[in-house]
Coordinates of C-alpha atoms in Angstrom, one line a residue:
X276 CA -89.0 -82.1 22.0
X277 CA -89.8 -78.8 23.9
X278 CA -93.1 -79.5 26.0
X279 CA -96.2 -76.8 26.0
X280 CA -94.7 -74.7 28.9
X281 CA -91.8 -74.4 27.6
X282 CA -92.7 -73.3 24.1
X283 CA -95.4 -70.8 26.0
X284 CA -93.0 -69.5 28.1
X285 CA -90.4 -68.9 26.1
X286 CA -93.1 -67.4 23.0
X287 CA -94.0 -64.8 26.1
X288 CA -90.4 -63.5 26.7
X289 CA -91.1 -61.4 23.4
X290 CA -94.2 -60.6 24.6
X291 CA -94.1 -58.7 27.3
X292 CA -95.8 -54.8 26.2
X293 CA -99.3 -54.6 26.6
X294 CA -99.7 -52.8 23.2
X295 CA -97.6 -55.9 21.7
X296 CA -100.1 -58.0 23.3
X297 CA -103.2 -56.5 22.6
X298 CA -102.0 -56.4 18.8
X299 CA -101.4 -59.8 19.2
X300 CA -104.9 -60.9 20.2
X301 CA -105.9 -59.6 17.1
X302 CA -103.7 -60.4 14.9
X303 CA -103.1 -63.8 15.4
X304 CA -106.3 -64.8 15.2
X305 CA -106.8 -62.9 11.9
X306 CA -103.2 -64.4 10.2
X307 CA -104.4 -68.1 11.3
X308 CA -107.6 -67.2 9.5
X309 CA -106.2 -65.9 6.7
X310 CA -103.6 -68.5 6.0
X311 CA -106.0 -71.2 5.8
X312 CA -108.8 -69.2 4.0
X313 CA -106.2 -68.9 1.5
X314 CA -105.4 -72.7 1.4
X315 CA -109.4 -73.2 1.8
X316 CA -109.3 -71.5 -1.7
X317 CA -107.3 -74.7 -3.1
X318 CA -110.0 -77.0 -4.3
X319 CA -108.9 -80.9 -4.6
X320 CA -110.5 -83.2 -6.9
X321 CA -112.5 -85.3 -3.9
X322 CA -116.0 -84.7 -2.5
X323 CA -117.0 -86.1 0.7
X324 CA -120.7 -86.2 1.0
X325 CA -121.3 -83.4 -1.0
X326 CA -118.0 -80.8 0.3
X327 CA -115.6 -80.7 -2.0
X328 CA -112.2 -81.2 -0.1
X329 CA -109.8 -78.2 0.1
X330 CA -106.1 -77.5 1.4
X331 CA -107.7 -75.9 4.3
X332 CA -109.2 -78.6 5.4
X333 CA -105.6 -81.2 5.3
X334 CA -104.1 -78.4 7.0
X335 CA -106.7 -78.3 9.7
X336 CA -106.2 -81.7 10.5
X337 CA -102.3 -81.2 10.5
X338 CA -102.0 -78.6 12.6
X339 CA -104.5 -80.5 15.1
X340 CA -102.3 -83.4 14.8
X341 CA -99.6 -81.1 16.3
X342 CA -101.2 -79.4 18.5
X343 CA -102.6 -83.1 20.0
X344 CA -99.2 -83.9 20.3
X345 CA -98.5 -81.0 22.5
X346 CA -101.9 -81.1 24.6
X347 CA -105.0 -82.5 24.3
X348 CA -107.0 -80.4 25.8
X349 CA -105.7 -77.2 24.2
X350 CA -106.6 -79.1 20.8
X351 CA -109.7 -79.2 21.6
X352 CA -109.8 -75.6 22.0
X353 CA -107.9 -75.4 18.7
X354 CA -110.1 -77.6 17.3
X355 CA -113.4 -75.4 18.0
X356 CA -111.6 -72.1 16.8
X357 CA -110.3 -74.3 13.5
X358 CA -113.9 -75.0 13.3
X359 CA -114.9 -71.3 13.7
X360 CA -112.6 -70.3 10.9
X361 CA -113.4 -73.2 8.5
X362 CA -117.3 -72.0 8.7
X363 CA -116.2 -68.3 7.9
X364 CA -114.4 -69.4 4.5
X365 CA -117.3 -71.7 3.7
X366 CA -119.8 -68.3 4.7
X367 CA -117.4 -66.0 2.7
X368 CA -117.3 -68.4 -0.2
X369 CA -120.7 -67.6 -0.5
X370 CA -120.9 -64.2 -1.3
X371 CA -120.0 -62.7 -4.8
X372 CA -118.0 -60.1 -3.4
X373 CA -113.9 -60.5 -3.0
X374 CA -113.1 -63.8 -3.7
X375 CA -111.9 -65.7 -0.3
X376 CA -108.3 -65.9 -1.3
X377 CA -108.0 -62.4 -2.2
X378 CA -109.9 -61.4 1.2
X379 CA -107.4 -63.6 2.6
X380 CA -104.6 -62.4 1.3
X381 CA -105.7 -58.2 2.2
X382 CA -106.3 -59.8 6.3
X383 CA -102.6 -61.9 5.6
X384 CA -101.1 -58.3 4.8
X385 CA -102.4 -56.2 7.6
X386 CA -102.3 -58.2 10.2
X387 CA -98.4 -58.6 9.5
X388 CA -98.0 -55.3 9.6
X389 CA -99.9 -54.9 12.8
X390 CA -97.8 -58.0 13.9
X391 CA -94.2 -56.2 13.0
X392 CA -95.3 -52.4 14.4
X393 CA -96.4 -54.1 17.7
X394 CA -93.2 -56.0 17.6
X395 CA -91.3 -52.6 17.3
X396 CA -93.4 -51.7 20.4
X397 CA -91.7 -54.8 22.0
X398 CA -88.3 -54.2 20.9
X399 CA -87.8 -57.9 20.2
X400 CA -88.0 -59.9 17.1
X401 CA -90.1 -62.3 16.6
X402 CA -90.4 -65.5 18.0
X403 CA -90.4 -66.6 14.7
X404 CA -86.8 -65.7 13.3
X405 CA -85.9 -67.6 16.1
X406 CA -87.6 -71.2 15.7
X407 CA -90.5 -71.5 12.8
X408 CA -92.6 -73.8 14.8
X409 CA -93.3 -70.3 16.9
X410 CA -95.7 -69.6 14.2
X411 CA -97.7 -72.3 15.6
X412 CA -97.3 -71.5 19.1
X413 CA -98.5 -67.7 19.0
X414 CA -102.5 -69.2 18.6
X415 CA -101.7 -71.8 22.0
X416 CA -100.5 -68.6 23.1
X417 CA -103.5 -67.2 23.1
X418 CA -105.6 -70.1 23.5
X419 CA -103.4 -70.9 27.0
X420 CA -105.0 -67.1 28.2
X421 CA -108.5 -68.5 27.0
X422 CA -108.2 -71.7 29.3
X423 CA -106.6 -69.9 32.4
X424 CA -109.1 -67.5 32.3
X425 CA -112.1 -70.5 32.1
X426 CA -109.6 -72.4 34.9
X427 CA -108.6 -74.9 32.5
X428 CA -105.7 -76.5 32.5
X429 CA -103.4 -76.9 29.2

């Protein structure tokens, strides 16, 4: 198993352009978001303490479990932004506008597209035709700027 440096390091050799980059911080962020406000929309039979589980929520715990297993202190970083993202779909749940899957499924679309342009920026694939888990790693990505920036280690 590849350790947390080396995933980083080789998720950044496709990330070089500072246009790629940029599109990157935002739309990570928003297809993390989206993907599990879309699951978050998949109500399951159980309710603990009054909240009704979801498929947003097992995945939360899932991808934490992986993340733990490549750092614990970048899970807890994870952990707060999963949090973050859990309480928009639970906000945007609220309102009687666009339901939250198909608001979801509008940020899952764009922020591909913003993904693949800034990619043709790059002039690399991405990370991900290479190695799925890469879709996992692009948030750490992001999170690992976040720590260095606080002088935390990952």
């Amino acid at each position: 198993m590849k350790t947390l440096s080396q995933w980083l390091s080789e998720y950044g050799e496709s990330h070089q352009n500072e246009t790629n980059k940029l599109i990157h911080w935002i739309c990570v962020p928003l297809i993390f978001f989206s993907v599990l406000a879309m699951l978050y929309s998949i109500k399951l039979p159980w309710v603990v303490k009054g909240y009704q589980l979801n498929v947003g929520v097992i995945l939360a715990i899932l991808v934490l479990i992986y993340y733990a297993s490549l750092s614990i202190s970048l899970s807890i970083g994870m952990l707060l932004f999963i949090v973050i993202c859990l309480w928009f779909c639970f906000l945007l749940e609220q309102t009687n506008t666009l339901a939250l899957w198909q608001f979801a499924l509008i940020i899952f679309v764009l922020a591909w597209i913003g993904q693949f342009y800034g990619h043709k920026v790059e002039g690399a694939k991405p990370s991900f035709f290479k190695d799925l888990q890469f879709l996992m790693i692009g948030p750490a990505w992001l999170m690992s700027f976040v720590y260095k920036k606080l002088g935390i280690g990952v």
